[in-house]
mmCIF file with all atom_site columns, C-alpha atoms in Angstrom:
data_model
loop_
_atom_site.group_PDB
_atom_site.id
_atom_site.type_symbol
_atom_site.label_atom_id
_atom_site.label_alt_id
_atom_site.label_comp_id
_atom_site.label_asym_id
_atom_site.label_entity_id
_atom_site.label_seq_id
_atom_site.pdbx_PDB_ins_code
_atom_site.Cartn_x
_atom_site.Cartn_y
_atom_site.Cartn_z
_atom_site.occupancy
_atom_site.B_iso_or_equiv
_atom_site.pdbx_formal_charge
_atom_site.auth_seq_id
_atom_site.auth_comp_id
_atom_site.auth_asym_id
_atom_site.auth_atom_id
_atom_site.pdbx_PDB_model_num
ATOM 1   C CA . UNK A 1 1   ? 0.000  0.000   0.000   1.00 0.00 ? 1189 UNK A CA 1
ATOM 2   C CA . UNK A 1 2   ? 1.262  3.275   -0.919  1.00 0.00 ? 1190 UNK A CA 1
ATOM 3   C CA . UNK A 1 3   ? 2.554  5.643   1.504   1.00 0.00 ? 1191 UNK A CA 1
ATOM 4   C CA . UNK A 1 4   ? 1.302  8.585   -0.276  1.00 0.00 ? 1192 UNK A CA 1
ATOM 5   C CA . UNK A 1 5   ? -0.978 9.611   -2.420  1.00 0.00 ? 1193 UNK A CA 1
ATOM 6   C CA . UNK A 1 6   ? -0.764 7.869   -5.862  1.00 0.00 ? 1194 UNK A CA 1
ATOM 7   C CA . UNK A 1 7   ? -4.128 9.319   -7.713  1.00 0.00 ? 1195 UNK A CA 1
ATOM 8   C CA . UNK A 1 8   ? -2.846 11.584  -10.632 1.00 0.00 ? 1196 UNK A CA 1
ATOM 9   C CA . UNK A 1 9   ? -6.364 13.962  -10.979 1.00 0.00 ? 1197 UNK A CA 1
ATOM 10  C CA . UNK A 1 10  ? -5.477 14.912  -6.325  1.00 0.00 ? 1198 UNK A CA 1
ATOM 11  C CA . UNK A 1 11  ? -2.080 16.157  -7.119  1.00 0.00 ? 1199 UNK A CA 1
ATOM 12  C CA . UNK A 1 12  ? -1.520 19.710  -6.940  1.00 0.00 ? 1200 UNK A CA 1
ATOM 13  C CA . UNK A 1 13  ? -2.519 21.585  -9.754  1.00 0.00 ? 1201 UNK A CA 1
ATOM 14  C CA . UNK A 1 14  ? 0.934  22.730  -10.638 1.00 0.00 ? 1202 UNK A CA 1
ATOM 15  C CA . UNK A 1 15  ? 2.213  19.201  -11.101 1.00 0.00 ? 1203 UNK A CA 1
ATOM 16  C CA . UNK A 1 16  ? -0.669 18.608  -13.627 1.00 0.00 ? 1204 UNK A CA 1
ATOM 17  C CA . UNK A 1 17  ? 1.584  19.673  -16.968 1.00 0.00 ? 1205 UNK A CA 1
ATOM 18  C CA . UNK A 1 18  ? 4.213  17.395  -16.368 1.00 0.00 ? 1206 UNK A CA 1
ATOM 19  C CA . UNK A 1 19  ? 2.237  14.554  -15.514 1.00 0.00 ? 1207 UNK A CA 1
ATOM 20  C CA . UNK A 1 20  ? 0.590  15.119  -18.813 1.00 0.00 ? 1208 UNK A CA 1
ATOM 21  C CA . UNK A 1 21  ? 4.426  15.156  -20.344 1.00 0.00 ? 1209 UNK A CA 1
ATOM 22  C CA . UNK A 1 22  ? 4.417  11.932  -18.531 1.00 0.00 ? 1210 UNK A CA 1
ATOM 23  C CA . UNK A 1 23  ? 1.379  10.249  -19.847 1.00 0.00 ? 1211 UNK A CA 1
ATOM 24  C CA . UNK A 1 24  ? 2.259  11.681  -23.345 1.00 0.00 ? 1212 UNK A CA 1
ATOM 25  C CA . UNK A 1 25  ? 5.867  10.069  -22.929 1.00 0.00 ? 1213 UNK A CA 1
ATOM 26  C CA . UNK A 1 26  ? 4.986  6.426   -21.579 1.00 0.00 ? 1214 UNK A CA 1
ATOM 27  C CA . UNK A 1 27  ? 0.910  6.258   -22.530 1.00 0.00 ? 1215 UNK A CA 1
ATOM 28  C CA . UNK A 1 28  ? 0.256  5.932   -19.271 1.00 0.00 ? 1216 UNK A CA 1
ATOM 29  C CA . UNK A 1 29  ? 1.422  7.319   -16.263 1.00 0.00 ? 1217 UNK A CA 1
ATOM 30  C CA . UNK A 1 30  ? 3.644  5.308   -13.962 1.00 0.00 ? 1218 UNK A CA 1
ATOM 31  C CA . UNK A 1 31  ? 2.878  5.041   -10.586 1.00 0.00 ? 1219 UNK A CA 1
ATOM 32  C CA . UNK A 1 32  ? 6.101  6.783   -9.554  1.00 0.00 ? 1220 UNK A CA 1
ATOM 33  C CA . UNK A 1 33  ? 5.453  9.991   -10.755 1.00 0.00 ? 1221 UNK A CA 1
ATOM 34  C CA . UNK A 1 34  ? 1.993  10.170  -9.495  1.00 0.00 ? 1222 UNK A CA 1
ATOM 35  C CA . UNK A 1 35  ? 3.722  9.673   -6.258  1.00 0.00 ? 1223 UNK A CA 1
ATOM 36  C CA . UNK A 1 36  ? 6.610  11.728  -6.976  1.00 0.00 ? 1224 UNK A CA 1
ATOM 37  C CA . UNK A 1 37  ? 3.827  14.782  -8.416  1.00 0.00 ? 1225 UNK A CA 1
ATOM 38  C CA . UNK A 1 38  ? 2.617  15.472  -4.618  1.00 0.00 ? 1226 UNK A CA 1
ATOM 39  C CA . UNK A 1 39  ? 5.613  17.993  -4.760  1.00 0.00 ? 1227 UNK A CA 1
ATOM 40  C CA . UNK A 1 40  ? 5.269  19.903  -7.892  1.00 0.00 ? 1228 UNK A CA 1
ATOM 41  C CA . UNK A 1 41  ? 9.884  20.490  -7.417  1.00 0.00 ? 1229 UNK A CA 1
ATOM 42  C CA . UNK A 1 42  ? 10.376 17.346  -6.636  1.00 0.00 ? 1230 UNK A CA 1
ATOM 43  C CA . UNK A 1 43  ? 8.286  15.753  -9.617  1.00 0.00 ? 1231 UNK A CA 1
ATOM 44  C CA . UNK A 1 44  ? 9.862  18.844  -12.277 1.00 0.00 ? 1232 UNK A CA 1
ATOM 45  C CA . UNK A 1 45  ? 13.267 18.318  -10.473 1.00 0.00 ? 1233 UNK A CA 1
ATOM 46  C CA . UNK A 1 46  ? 12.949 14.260  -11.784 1.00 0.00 ? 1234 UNK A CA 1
ATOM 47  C CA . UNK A 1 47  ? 11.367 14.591  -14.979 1.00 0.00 ? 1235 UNK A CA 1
ATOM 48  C CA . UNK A 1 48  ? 13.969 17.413  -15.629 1.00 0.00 ? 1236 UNK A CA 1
ATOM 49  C CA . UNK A 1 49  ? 16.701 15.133  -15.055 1.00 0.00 ? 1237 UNK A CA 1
ATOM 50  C CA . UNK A 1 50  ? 15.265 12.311  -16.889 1.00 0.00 ? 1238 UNK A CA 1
ATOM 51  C CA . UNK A 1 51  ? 15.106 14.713  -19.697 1.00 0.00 ? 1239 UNK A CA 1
ATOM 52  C CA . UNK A 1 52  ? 18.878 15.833  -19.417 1.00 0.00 ? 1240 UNK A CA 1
ATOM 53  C CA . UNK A 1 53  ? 20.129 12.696  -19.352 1.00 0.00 ? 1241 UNK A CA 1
ATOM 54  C CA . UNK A 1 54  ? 18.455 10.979  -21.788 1.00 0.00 ? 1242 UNK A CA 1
ATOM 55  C CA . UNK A 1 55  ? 20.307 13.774  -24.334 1.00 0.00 ? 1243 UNK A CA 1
ATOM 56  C CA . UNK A 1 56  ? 23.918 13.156  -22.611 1.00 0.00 ? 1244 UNK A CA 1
ATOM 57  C CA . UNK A 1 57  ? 26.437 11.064  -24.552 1.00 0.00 ? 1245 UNK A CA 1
ATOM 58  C CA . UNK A 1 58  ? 26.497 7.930   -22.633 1.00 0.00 ? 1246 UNK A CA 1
ATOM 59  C CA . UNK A 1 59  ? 23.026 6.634   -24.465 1.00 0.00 ? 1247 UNK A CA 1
ATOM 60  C CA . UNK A 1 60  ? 20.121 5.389   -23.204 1.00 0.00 ? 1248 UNK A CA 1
ATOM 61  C CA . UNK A 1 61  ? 21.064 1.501   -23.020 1.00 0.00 ? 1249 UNK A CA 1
ATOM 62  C CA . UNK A 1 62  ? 23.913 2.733   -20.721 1.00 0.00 ? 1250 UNK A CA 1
ATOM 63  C CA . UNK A 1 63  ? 22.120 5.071   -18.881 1.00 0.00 ? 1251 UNK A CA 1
ATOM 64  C CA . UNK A 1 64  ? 19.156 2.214   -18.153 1.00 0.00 ? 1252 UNK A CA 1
ATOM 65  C CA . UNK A 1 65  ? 22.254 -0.697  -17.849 1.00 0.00 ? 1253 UNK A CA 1
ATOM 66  C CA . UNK A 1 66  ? 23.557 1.701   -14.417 1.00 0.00 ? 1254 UNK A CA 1
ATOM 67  C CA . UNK A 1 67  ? 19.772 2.047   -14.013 1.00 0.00 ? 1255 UNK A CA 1
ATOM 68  C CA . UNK A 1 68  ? 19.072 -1.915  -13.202 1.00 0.00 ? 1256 UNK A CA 1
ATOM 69  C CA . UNK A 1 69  ? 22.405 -2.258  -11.106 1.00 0.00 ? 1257 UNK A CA 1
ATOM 70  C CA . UNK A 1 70  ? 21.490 0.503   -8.560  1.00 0.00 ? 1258 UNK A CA 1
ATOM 71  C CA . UNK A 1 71  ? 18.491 -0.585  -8.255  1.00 0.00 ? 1259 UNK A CA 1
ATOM 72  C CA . UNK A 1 72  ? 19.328 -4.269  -7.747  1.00 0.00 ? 1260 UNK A CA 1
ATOM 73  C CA . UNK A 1 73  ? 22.023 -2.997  -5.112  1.00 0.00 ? 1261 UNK A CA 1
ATOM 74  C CA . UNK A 1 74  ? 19.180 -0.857  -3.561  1.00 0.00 ? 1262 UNK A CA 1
ATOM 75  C CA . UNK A 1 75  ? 16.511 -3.711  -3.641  1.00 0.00 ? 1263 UNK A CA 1
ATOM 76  C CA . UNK A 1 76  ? 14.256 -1.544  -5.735  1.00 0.00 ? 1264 UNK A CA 1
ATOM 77  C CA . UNK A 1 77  ? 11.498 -3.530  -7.315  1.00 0.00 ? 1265 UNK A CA 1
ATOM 78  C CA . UNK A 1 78  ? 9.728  -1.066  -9.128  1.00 0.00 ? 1266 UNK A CA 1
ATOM 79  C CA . UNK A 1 79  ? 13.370 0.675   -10.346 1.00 0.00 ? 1267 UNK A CA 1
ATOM 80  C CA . UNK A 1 80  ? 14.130 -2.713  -11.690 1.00 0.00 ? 1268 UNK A CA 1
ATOM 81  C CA . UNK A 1 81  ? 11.280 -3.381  -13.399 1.00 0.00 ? 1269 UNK A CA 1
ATOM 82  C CA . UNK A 1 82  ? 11.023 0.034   -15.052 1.00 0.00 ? 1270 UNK A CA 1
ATOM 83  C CA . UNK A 1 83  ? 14.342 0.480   -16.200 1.00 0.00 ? 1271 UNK A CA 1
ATOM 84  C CA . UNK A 1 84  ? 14.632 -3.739  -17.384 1.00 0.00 ? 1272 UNK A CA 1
ATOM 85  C CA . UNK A 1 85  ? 12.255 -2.365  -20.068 1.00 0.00 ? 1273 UNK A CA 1
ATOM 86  C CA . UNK A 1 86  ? 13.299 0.562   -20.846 1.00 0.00 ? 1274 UNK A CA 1
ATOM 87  C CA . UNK A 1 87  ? 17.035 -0.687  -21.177 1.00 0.00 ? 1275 UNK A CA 1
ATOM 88  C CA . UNK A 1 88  ? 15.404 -3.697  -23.877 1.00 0.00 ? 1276 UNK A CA 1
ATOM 89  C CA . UNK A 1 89  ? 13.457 -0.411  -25.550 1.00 0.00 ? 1277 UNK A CA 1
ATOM 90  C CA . UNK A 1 90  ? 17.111 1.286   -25.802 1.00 0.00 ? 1278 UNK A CA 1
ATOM 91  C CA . UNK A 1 91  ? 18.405 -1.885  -27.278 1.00 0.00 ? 1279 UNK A CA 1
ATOM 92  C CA . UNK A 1 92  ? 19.776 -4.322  -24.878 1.00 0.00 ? 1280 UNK A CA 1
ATOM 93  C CA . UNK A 1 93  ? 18.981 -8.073  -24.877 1.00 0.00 ? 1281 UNK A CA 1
ATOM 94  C CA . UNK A 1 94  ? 17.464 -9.449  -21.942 1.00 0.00 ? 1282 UNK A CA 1
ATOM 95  C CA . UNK A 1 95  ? 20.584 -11.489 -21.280 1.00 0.00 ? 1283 UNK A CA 1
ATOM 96  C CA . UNK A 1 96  ? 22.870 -8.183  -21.215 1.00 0.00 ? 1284 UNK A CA 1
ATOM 97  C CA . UNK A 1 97  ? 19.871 -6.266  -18.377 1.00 0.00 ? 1285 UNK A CA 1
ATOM 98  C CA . UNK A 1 98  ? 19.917 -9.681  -16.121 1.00 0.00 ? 1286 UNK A CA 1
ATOM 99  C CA . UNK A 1 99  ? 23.913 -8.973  -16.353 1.00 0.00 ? 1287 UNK A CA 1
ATOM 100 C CA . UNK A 1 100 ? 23.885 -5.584  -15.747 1.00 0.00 ? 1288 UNK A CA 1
ATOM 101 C CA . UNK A 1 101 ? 21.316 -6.127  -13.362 1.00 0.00 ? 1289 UNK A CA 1
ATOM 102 C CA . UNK A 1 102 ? 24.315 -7.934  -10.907 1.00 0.00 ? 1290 UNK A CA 1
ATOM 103 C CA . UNK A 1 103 ? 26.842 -5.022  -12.453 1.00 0.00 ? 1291 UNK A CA 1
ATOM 104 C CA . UNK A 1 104 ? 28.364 -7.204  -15.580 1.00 0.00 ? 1292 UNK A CA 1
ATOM 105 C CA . UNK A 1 105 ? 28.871 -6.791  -18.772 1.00 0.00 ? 1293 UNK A CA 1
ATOM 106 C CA . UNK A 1 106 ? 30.906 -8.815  -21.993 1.00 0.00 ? 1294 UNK A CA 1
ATOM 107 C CA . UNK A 1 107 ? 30.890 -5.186  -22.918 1.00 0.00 ? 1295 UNK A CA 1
ATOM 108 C CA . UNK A 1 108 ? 34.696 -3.800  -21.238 1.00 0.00 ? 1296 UNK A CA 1
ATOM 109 C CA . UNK A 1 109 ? 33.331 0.048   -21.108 1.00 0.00 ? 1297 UNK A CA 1
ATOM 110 C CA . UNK A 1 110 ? 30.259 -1.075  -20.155 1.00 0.00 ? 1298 UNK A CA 1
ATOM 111 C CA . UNK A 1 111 ? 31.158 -2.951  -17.539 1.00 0.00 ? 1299 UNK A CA 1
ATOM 112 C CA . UNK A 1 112 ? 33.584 -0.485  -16.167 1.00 0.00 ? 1300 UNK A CA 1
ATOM 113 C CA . UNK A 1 113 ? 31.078 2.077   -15.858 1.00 0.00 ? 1301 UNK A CA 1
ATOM 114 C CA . UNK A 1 114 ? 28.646 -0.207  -13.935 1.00 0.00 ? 1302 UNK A CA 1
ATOM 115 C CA . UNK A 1 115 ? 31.604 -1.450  -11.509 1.00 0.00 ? 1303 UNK A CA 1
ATOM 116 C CA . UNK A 1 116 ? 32.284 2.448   -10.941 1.00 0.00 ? 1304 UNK A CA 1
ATOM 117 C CA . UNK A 1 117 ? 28.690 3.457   -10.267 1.00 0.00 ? 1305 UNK A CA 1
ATOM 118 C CA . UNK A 1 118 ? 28.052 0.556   -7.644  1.00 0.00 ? 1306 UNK A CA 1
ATOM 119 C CA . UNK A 1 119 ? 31.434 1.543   -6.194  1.00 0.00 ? 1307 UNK A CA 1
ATOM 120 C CA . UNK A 1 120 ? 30.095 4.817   -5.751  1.00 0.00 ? 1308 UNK A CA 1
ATOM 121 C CA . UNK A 1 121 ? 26.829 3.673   -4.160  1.00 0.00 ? 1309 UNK A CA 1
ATOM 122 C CA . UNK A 1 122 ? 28.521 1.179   -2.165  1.00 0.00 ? 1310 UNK A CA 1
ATOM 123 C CA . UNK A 1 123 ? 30.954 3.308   -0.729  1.00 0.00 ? 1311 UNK A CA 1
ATOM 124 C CA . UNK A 1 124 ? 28.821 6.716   -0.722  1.00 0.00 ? 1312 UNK A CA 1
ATOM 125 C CA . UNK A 1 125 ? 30.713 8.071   -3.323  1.00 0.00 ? 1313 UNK A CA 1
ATOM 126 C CA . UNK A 1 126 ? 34.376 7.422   -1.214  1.00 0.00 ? 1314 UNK A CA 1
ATOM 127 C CA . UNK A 1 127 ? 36.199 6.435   -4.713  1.00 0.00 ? 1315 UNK A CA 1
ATOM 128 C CA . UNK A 1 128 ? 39.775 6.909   -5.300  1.00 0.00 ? 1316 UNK A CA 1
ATOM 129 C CA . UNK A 1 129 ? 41.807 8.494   -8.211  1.00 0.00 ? 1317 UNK A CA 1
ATOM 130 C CA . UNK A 1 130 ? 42.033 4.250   -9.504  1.00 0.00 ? 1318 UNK A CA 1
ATOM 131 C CA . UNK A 1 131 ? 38.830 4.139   -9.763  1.00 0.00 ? 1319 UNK A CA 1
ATOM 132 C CA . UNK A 1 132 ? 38.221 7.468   -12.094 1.00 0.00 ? 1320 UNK A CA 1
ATOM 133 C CA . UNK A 1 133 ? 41.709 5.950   -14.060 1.00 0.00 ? 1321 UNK A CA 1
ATOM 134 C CA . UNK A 1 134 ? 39.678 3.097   -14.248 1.00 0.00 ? 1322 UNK A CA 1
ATOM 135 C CA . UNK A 1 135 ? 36.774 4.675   -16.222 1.00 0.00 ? 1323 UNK A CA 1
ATOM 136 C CA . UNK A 1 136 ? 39.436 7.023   -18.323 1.00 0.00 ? 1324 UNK A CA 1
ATOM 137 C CA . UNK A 1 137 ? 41.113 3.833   -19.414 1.00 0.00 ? 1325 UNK A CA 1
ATOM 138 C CA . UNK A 1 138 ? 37.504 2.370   -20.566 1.00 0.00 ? 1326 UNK A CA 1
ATOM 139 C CA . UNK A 1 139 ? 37.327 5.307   -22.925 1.00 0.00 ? 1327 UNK A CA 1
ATOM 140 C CA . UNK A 1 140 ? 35.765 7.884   -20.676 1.00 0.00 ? 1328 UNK A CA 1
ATOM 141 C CA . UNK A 1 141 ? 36.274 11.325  -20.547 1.00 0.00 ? 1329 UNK A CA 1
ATOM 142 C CA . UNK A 1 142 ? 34.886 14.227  -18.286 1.00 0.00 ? 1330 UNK A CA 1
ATOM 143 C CA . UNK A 1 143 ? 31.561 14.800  -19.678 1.00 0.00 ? 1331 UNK A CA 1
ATOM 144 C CA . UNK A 1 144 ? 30.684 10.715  -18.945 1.00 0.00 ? 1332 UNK A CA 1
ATOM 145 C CA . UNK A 1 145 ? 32.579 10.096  -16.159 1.00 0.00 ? 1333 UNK A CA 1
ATOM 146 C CA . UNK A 1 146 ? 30.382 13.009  -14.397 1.00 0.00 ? 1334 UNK A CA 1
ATOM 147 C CA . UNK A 1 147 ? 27.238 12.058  -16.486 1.00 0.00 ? 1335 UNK A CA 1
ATOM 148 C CA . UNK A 1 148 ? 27.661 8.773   -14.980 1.00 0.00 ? 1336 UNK A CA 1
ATOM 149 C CA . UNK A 1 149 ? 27.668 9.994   -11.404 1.00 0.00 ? 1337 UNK A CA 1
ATOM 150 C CA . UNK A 1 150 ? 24.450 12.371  -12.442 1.00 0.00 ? 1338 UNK A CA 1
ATOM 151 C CA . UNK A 1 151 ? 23.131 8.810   -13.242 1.00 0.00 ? 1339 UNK A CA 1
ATOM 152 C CA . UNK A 1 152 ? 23.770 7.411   -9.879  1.00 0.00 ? 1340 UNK A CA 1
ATOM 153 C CA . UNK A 1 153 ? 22.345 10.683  -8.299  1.00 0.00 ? 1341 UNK A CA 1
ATOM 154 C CA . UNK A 1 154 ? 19.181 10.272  -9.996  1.00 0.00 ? 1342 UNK A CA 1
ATOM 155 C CA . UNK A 1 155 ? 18.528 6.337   -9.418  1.00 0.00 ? 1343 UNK A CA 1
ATOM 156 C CA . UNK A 1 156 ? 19.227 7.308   -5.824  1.00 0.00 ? 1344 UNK A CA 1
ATOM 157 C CA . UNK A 1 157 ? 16.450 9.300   -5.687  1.00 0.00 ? 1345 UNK A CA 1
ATOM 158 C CA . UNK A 1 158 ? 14.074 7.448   -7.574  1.00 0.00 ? 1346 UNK A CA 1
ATOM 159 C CA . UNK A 1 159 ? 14.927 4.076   -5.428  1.00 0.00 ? 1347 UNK A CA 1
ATOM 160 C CA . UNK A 1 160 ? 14.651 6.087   -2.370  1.00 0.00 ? 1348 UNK A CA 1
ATOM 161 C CA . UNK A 1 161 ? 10.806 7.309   -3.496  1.00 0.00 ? 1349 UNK A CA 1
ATOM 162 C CA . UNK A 1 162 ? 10.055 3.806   -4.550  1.00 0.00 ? 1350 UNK A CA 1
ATOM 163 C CA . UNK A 1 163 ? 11.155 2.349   -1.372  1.00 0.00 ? 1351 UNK A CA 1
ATOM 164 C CA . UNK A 1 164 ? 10.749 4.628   1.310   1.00 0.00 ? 1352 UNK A CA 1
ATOM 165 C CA . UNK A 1 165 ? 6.655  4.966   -0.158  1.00 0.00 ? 1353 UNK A CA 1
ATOM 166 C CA . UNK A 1 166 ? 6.215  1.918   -0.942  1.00 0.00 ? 1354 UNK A CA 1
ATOM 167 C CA . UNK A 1 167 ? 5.059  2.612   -4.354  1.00 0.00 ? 1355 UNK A CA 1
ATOM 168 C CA . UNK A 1 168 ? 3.233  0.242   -6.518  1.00 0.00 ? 1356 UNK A CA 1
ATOM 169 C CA . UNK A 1 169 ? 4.920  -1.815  -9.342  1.00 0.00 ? 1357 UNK A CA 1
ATOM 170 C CA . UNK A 1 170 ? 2.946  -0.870  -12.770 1.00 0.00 ? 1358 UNK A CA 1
ATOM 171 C CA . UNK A 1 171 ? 5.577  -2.615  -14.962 1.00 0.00 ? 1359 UNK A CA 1
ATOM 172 C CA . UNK A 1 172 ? 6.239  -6.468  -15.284 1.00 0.00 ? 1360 UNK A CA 1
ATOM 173 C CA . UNK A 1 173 ? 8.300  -7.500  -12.193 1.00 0.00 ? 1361 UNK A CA 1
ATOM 174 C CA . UNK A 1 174 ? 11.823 -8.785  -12.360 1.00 0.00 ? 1362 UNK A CA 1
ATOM 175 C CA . UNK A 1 175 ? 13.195 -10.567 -9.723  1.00 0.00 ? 1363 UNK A CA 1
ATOM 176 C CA . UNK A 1 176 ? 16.055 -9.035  -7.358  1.00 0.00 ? 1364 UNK A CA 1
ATOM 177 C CA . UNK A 1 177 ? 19.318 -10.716 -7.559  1.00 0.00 ? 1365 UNK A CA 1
#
């Protein structure tokens, strides 16, 4: 049971254009941003950075790859089963999100930038000067290496909502590894 308010048409009025954005986007509206739209900020804040990101240069199957391995690490159902599509709608097999979902990869860049982003969730962001090396030496340069922390910042947040109010799964589960 949710531990907020999940009902699209009660949310404040100002939240009302972006949860049409929303709706438009997806065809529906998930349940997390009907939760998320009881703070007008907050729910502009997230879509925002949903928008930014999805125009950065690491791509959208990377993006939704770090996605599924935060939210594994985080035990976030409804993260996993959101971005597990999404990441298969950007392009990924199945096979590659159940890998990335446990922070692998065959993929060398791909897999250094999910070992780097559950480092950085793991140790609350205490990495080292290795560990950015590590990510240069995949092919990363400033703009990703920082987009890719923007990406943990984000699935932080959205976990954390899922979580913490017990929202509703509205996509087809996937189990936690």
């Amino acid at each position: 049971m949710p531990r907020v308010n999940i009902e699209s048409h009660s949310a404040p009025s100002a939240s009302q254009p972006l949860l049409a954005q929303i709706h438009q986007a997806f065809g529906a509206t998930p349940n997390m941003f009907k939760a998320v739209a009881n703070s007008p900020a907050a729910l502009q804040s997230m879509w925002g950075a949903f928008g930014a990101l999805g125009k950065g240069t690491l791509g959208a199957r990377l993006g939704e790859q770090i996605a599924v391995a935060i939210a594994n690490r985080n035990r976030c159902e409804y993260c996993l089963a959101a971005h597990t599509v999404l990441g298969q709608n950007a392009g990924a097999s199945a096979a590659e999100m159940a890998a990335a979902q446990v922070g692998e990869s065959a993929d060398a860049r791909t897999a250094a930038a999910l070992a780097f982003a559950l480092k950085v969730v793991e140790q609350r962001a205490q990495v080292g000067d290795a560990d950015v090396a590590q990510l240069r030496q995949a092919g990363f340069g400033d703009e990703q290496i920082v987009e890719i922390m923007a990406h943990v910042a984000l699935n932080l947040f959205t976990n954390y909502i899922n979580v913490a109010l017990d929202v509703p799964v509205d996509f087809p589960k996937v189990a936690l590894k």
